[in-house]
Short mmCIF file of C-alpha atoms in Angstrom, two decimals:
data_model
loop_
_atom_site.label_atom_id
_atom_site.label_comp_id
_atom_site.label_asym_id
_atom_site.label_seq_id
_atom_site.Cartn_x
_atom_site.Cartn_y
_atom_site.Cartn_z
CA MET M 1 -40.53 -25.00 -5.26
CA PRO M 2 -39.16 -21.43 -3.73
CA GLU M 3 -39.22 -18.87 -6.44
CA LYS M 4 -35.72 -17.59 -7.72
CA LYS M 5 -34.89 -14.24 -7.09
CA ARG M 6 -34.30 -11.81 -9.98
CA ILE M 7 -30.68 -11.77 -11.43
CA LYS M 8 -29.04 -8.37 -10.06
CA ASN M 9 -26.95 -6.29 -12.28
CA LEU M 10 -23.38 -5.60 -11.01
CA SER M 11 -21.49 -3.69 -13.27
CA THR M 12 -22.02 -0.47 -15.26
CA ARG M 13 -23.78 -0.57 -18.81
CA TRP M 14 -20.80 1.77 -20.16
CA LEU M 15 -18.08 -0.71 -19.59
CA LYS M 16 -17.04 -1.06 -22.91
CA PRO M 17 -16.79 2.61 -23.82
CA PHE M 18 -14.74 2.61 -20.42
CA LYS M 19 -12.20 0.29 -21.35
CA VAL M 20 -11.79 1.89 -24.92
CA LEU M 21 -11.42 5.27 -23.60
CA ALA M 22 -9.08 4.28 -20.71
CA ILE M 23 -6.75 2.59 -23.07
CA GLY M 24 -6.96 5.57 -25.78
CA ILE M 25 -6.51 8.11 -22.92
CA TYR M 26 -3.23 6.25 -22.03
CA VAL M 27 -1.91 5.70 -25.18
CA THR M 28 -2.46 9.24 -26.32
CA PHE M 29 -0.63 10.68 -22.99
CA CYS M 30 2.21 8.23 -23.91
CA LEU M 31 2.54 9.37 -27.35
CA MET M 32 2.39 13.10 -26.06
CA LEU M 33 4.94 12.34 -23.60
CA LEU M 34 7.26 10.89 -25.81
CA TRP M 35 7.02 13.58 -28.16
CA MET M 36 8.22 15.75 -25.59
CA VAL M 37 10.95 13.62 -24.58
CA LEU M 38 12.02 14.18 -28.48
CA GLN M 39 11.57 17.83 -28.22
CA GLU M 40 13.78 18.46 -25.18
CA PRO M 41 17.56 19.46 -26.36
CA GLY M 42 20.19 18.19 -24.20
CA LEU M 43 21.39 14.65 -22.92
CA LYS M 44 20.17 15.52 -19.43
CA ASN M 45 16.73 16.27 -20.14
CA ILE M 46 16.19 13.32 -22.50
CA ILE M 47 17.44 10.75 -19.79
CA PHE M 48 15.11 12.37 -17.12
CA SER M 49 12.47 12.02 -19.67
CA LEU M 50 12.85 8.58 -20.71
CA LEU M 51 12.81 7.40 -17.04
CA GLN M 52 9.46 9.28 -16.40
CA PHE M 53 8.22 7.96 -19.88
CA GLY M 54 9.41 4.55 -18.63
CA ILE M 55 7.48 4.97 -15.49
CA TYR M 56 4.36 5.95 -16.85
CA PHE M 57 4.54 2.99 -19.34
CA TYR M 58 5.09 0.47 -16.60
CA GLY M 59 1.85 1.81 -14.64
CA GLY M 60 0.01 2.04 -17.71
CA TYR M 61 0.63 -1.72 -18.19
CA PHE M 62 -1.08 -2.76 -15.19
CA LEU M 63 -3.91 -0.54 -16.38
CA ILE M 64 -4.53 -2.23 -19.54
CA ARG M 65 -3.91 -5.78 -17.74
CA MET M 66 -6.65 -4.74 -15.26
CA SER M 67 -8.96 -3.49 -18.12
CA ALA M 68 -8.72 -6.51 -20.01
CA LYS M 69 -9.88 -8.67 -17.09
CA LEU M 70 -12.88 -6.12 -16.45
CA TYR M 71 -16.08 -7.93 -17.10
CA HIS M 72 -20.00 -7.42 -16.99
CA VAL M 73 -20.93 -9.21 -13.87
CA GLU M 74 -24.87 -10.23 -12.72
CA PHE M 75 -25.61 -12.56 -9.84
CA ASP M 76 -28.56 -14.26 -8.18
CA ASP M 77 -29.11 -16.50 -5.18
CA GLU M 78 -26.94 -19.38 -6.50
CA PHE M 79 -24.72 -17.87 -8.93
CA LEU M 80 -22.59 -15.48 -10.43
CA TYR M 81 -22.94 -14.47 -14.10
CA VAL M 82 -19.71 -13.40 -16.03
CA LEU M 83 -21.10 -12.16 -19.33
CA SER M 84 -18.31 -11.37 -22.01
CA ARG M 85 -18.44 -11.16 -25.78
CA LYS M 86 -16.96 -14.59 -26.56
CA GLN M 87 -18.72 -16.79 -24.01
CA ASP M 88 -20.56 -16.05 -20.63
CA LEU M 89 -19.81 -18.01 -17.34
CA ILE M 90 -22.10 -19.31 -14.84
CA ILE M 91 -19.91 -19.62 -11.44
CA PRO M 92 -21.55 -20.87 -8.43
CA LEU M 93 -21.15 -18.71 -5.32
CA GLU M 94 -19.62 -21.52 -3.30
CA ASN M 95 -16.41 -21.06 -5.61
CA ILE M 96 -15.94 -17.49 -4.52
CA ARG M 97 -12.99 -16.71 -2.09
CA SER M 98 -13.80 -13.03 -1.67
CA VAL M 99 -14.90 -9.85 -2.83
CA GLU M 100 -13.07 -6.75 -2.16
CA ILE M 101 -12.42 -3.58 -3.68
CA SER M 102 -9.06 -2.96 -5.36
CA THR M 103 -9.11 0.70 -6.33
CA LEU M 104 -10.49 4.18 -5.44
CA GLY M 105 -12.34 4.45 -8.69
CA GLY M 106 -14.52 1.48 -7.23
CA THR M 107 -13.37 -1.51 -9.11
CA TYR M 108 -13.83 -4.44 -7.37
CA LYS M 109 -11.51 -7.86 -7.36
CA VAL M 110 -13.33 -11.42 -7.33
CA ASN M 111 -11.02 -14.01 -5.96
CA LEU M 112 -12.00 -17.87 -6.86
CA PHE M 113 -11.07 -20.98 -4.95
CA ASN M 114 -10.81 -23.08 -8.25
CA PRO M 115 -9.70 -20.97 -11.29
CA GLU M 116 -12.13 -21.18 -14.11
CA GLN M 117 -11.27 -19.78 -17.55
CA LEU M 118 -11.14 -16.33 -16.48
CA GLY M 119 -8.38 -17.23 -14.13
CA ALA M 120 -8.12 -16.98 -10.44
CA GLU M 121 -9.57 -13.41 -10.16
CA PHE M 122 -11.53 -11.18 -12.40
CA TYR M 123 -12.63 -7.45 -12.08
CA PHE M 124 -15.90 -5.77 -12.24
CA LYS M 125 -16.71 -1.79 -11.97
CA PRO M 126 -20.30 -1.27 -10.62
CA SER M 127 -20.32 2.46 -11.60
CA LEU M 128 -18.22 5.03 -13.42
CA LEU M 129 -19.31 7.64 -10.92
CA TYR M 130 -18.40 5.22 -8.05
CA PRO M 131 -17.26 7.76 -5.37
CA LEU M 132 -20.34 9.72 -5.80
CA ASN M 133 -22.98 7.01 -5.63
CA TYR M 134 -21.19 4.47 -3.51
CA LYS M 135 -24.00 4.04 -0.75
CA ILE M 136 -26.00 2.51 -3.61
CA LYS M 137 -23.05 0.32 -5.25
CA ASP M 138 -21.87 -0.93 -1.89
CA ALA M 139 -25.32 -2.15 -0.76
CA THR M 140 -25.40 -4.24 -4.15
CA VAL M 141 -21.97 -5.87 -3.48
CA ASN M 142 -22.77 -6.35 0.04
CA LEU M 143 -25.98 -8.40 -0.68
CA LEU M 144 -23.58 -10.34 -3.23
CA ARG M 145 -21.48 -10.84 -0.23
CA ARG M 146 -24.19 -12.00 1.92
CA ASN M 147 -25.42 -14.49 -1.04
CA ILE M 148 -21.88 -15.88 -1.21
CA ASP M 149 -22.05 -16.64 2.69
CA LEU M 150 -25.04 -18.14 2.55
CA ALA M 151 -24.20 -20.14 -0.25
CA LYS M 152 -20.80 -21.55 1.23
CA ARG M 153 -23.11 -22.43 4.56
CA LYS M 154 -25.40 -24.58 2.76
CA GLN M 155 -24.50 -28.24 2.54
CA THR M 156 -24.44 -29.65 -0.53
CA LYS M 157 -26.83 -32.85 -0.37
CA LEU M 158 -25.52 -35.96 -2.38
CA PRO M 159 -27.85 -38.89 -3.44
CA ALA M 160 -27.57 -41.79 -1.65
CA ASN M 161 -26.72 -43.66 -4.50
CA ALA M 162 -24.49 -41.37 -5.61
CA LEU M 163 -20.83 -42.94 -6.52
CA MET M 164 -18.04 -41.69 -4.63
CA SER M 165 -14.41 -41.71 -6.06
#
């Protein structure tokens, strides 16, 4: 029986502090912007500041939504392991449609063929210092992509007495 390869970690260990800090900085920034709106005299300045606050609030909504779908991810030759506080998921590599980078900060998006409990897509962040150590992290993500391609090429053999429905 061939020996299974070791599980490789894809996510940074500082993921939880990163999520808390990113949301904390965003909330602080919005409160500071709102305080500046209330300090400005005149209707023209208030309307402009409220419009600016609305744009930042809308952009922050997507930041919070993406950080809510940011998970700790590991993989081996057959499965992708998504570790969360409530429940860990094991996703077969055949179910993964693509792994692509979605932000300049190094957040990767995993698209699935069949939606799991996480939905049709989820995100992982290999490193907080991504632009500085991209060669190492991209090599690990490319290994995952290679394993996905190999898993898709492998034919699942059904037993001769399996019931087809």
